[in-house]
Short mmCIF file of N, CA and C in Angstrom, two decimals:
data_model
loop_
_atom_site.label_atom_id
_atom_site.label_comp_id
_atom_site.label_asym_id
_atom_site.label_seq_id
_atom_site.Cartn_x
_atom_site.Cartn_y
_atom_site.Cartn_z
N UNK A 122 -155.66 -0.68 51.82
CA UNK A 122 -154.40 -0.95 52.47
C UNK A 122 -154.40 -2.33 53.12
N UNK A 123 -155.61 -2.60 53.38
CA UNK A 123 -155.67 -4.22 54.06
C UNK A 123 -155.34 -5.51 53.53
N UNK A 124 -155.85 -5.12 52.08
CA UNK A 124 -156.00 -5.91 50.91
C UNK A 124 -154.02 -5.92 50.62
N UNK A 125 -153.51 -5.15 50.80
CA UNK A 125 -152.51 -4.77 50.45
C UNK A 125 -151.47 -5.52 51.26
N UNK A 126 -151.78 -5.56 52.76
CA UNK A 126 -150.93 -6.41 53.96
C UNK A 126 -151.60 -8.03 53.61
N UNK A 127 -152.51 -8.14 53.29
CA UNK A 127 -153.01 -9.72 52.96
C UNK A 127 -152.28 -10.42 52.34
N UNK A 128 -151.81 -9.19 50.54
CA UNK A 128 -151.15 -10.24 49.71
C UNK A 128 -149.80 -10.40 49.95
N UNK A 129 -149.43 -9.50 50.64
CA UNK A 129 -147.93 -9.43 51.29
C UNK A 129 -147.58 -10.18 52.56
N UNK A 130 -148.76 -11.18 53.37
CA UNK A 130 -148.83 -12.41 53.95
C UNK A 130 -148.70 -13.20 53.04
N UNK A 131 -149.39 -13.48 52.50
CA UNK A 131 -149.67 -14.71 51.69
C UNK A 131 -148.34 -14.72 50.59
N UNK A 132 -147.52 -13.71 49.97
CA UNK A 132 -146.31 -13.69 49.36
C UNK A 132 -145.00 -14.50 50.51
N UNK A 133 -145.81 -13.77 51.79
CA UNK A 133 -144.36 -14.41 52.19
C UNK A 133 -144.86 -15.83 53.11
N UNK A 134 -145.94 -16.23 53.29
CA UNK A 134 -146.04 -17.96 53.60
C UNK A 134 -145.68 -18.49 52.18
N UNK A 135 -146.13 -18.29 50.60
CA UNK A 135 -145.36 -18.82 49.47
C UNK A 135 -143.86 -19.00 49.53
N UNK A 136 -143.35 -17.79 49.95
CA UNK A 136 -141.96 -17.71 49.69
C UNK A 136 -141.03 -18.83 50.92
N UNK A 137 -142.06 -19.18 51.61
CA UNK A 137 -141.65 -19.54 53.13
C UNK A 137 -141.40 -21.27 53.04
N UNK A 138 -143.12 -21.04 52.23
CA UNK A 138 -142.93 -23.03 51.68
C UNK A 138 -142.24 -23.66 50.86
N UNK A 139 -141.85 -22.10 49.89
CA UNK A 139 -140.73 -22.98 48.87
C UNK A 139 -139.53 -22.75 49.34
N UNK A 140 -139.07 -22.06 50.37
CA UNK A 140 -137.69 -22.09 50.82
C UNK A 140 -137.44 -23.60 51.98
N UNK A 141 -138.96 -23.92 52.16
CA UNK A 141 -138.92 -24.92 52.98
C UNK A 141 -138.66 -26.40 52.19
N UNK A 142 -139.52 -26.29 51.35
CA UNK A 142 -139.24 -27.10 49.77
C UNK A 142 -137.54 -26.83 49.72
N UNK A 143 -137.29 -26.36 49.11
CA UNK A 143 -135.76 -26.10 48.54
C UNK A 143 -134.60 -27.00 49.83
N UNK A 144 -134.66 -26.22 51.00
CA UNK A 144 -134.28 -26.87 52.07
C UNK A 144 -134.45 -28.49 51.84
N UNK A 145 -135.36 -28.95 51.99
CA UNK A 145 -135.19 -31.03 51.80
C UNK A 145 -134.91 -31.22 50.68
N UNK A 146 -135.03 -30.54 49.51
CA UNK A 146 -134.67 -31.26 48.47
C UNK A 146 -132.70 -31.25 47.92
N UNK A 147 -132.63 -29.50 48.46
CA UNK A 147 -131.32 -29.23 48.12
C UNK A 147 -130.72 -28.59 49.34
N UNK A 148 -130.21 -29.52 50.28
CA UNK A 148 -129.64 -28.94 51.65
C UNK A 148 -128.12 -28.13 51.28
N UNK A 149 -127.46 -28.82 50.38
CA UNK A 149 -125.67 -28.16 49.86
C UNK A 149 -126.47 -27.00 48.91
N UNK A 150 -126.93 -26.84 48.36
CA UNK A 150 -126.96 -25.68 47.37
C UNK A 150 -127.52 -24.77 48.57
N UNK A 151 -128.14 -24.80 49.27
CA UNK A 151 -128.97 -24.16 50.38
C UNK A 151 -127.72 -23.44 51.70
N UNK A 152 -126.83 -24.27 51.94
CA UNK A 152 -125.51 -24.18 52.60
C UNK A 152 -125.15 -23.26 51.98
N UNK A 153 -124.52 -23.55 50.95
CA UNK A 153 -123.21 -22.87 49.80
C UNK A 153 -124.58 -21.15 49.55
N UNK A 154 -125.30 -21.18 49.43
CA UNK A 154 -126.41 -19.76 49.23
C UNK A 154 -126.14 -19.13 50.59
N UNK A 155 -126.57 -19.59 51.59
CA UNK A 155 -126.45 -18.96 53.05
C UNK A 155 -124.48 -18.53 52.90
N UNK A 156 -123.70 -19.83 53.06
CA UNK A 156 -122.30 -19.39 52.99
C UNK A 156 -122.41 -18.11 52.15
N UNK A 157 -122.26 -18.29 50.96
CA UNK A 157 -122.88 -17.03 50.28
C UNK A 157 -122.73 -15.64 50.58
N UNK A 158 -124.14 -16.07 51.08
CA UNK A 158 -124.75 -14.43 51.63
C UNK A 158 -124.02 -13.93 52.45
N UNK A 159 -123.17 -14.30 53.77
CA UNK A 159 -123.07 -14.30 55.05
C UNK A 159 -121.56 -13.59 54.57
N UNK A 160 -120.62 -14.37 53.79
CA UNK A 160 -119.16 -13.69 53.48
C UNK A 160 -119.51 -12.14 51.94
N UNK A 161 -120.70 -12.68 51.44
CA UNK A 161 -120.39 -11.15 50.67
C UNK A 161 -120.97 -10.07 51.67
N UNK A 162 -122.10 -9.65 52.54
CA UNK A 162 -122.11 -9.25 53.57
C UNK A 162 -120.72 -9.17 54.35
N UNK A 163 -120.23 -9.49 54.62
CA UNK A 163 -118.98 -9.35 55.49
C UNK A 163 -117.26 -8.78 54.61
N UNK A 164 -117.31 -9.67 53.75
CA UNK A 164 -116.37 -9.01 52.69
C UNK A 164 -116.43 -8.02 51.37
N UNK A 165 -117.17 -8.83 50.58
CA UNK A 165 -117.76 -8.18 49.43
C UNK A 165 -118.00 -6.28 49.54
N UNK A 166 -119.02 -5.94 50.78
CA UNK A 166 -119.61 -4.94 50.50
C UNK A 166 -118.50 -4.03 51.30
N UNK A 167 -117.63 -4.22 52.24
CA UNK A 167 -116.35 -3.98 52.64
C UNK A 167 -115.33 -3.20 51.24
N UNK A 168 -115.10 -4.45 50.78
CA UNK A 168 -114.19 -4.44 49.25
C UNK A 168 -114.64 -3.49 48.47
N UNK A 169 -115.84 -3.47 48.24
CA UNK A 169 -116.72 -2.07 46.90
C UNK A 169 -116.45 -1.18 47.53
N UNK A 170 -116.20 -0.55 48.94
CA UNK A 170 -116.21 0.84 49.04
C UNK A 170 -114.74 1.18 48.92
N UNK A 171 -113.66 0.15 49.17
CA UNK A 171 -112.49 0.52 48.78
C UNK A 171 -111.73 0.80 47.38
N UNK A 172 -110.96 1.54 47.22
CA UNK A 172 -110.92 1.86 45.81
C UNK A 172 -110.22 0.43 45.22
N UNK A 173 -109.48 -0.52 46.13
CA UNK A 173 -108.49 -1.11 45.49
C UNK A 173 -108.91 -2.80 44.75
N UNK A 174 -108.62 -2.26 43.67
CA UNK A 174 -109.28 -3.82 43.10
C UNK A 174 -108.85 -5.03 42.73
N UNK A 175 -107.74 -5.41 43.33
CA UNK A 175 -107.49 -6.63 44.34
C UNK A 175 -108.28 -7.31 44.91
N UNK A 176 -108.54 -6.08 46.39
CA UNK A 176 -109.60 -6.56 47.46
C UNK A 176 -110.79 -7.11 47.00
N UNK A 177 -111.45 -6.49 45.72
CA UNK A 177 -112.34 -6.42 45.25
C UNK A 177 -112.79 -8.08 44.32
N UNK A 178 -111.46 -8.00 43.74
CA UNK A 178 -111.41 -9.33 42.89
C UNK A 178 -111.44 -10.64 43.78
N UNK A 179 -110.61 -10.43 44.63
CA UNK A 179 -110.67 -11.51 46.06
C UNK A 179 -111.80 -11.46 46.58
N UNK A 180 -112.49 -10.63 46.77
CA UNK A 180 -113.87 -10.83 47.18
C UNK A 180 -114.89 -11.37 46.40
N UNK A 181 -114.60 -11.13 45.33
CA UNK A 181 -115.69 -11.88 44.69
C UNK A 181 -115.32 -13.23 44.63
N UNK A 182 -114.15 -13.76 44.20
CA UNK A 182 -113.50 -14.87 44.60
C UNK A 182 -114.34 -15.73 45.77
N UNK A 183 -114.20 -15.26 46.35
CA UNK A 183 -114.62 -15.87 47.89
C UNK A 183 -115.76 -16.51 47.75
N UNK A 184 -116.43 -14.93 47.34
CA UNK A 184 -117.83 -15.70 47.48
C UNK A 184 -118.42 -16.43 46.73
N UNK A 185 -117.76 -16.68 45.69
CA UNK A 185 -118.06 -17.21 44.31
C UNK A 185 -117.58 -18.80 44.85
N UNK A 186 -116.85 -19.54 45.79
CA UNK A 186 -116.02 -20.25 45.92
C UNK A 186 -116.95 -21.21 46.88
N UNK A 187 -117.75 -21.12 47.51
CA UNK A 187 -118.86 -22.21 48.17
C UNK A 187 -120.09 -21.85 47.26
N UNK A 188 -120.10 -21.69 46.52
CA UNK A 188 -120.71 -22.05 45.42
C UNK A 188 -120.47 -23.27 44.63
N UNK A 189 -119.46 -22.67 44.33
CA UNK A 189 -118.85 -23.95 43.53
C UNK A 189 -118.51 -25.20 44.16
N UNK A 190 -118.14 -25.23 45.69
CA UNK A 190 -117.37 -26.58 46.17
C UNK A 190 -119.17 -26.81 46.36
N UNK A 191 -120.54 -26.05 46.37
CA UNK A 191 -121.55 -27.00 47.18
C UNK A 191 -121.97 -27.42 46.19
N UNK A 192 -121.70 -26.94 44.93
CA UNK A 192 -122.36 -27.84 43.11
C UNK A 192 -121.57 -28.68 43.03
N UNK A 193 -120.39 -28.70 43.40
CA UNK A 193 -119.69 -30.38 43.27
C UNK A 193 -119.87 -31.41 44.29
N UNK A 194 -120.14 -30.70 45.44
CA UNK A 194 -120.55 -31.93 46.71
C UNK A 194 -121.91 -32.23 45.93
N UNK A 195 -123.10 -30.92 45.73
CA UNK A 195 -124.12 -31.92 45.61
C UNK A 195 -124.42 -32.96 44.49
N UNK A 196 -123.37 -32.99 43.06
CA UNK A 196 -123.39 -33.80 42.30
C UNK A 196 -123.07 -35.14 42.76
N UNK A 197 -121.89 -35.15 43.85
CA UNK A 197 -121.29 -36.63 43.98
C UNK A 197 -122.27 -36.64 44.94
N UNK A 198 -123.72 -36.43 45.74
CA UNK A 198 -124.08 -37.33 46.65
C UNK A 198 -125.57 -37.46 46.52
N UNK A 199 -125.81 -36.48 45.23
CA UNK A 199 -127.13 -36.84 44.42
C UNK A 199 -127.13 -37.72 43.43
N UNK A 200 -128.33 -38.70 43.74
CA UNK A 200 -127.96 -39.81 43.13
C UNK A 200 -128.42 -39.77 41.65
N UNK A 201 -127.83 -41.10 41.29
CA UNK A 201 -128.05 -40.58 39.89
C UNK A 201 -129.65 -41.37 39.27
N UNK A 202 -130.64 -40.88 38.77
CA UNK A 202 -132.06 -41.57 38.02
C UNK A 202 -131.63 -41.57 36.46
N UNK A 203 -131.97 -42.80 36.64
CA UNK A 203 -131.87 -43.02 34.83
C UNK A 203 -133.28 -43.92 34.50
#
């Protein structure tokens, strides 16, 4: 069982450095993921228990929607290597 809590440290300092990685390299995709999370949590899982699928379609909408505006911010302010 020890062996067991070890690799499940060491999974989550990995998971910790590459979210730390990800963070400097991609701060808008990192935004628009958190935005994300934070409105399907709040709307999204709201919307699924209701029968009406409107709510439902709008919700995904939503969250689908800082997604997209943080892949177009981060194109225009990542520069371009050629």
């Amino acid at each position: 069982m020890d062996a067991f809590l070890v690799y499940l440290h060491i999974l989550s300092l990995r998971a910790r450095a590459a979210l730390q990685k990800f963070a400097t390299q991609e701060p808008v995709r990192l935004r628009a993921a958190l935005t994300s999370l934070v409105i399907a949590g709040g709307v999204l899982v709201p919307a699924l228990a209701d029968a009406d699928v409107a709510q439902t379609i709008s919700a995904v909408g939503v969250v689908v929607l800082p997604v997209i505006v943080g892949e177009y911010t981060r194109e225009r302010v990542t520069p371009i290597t050629r």
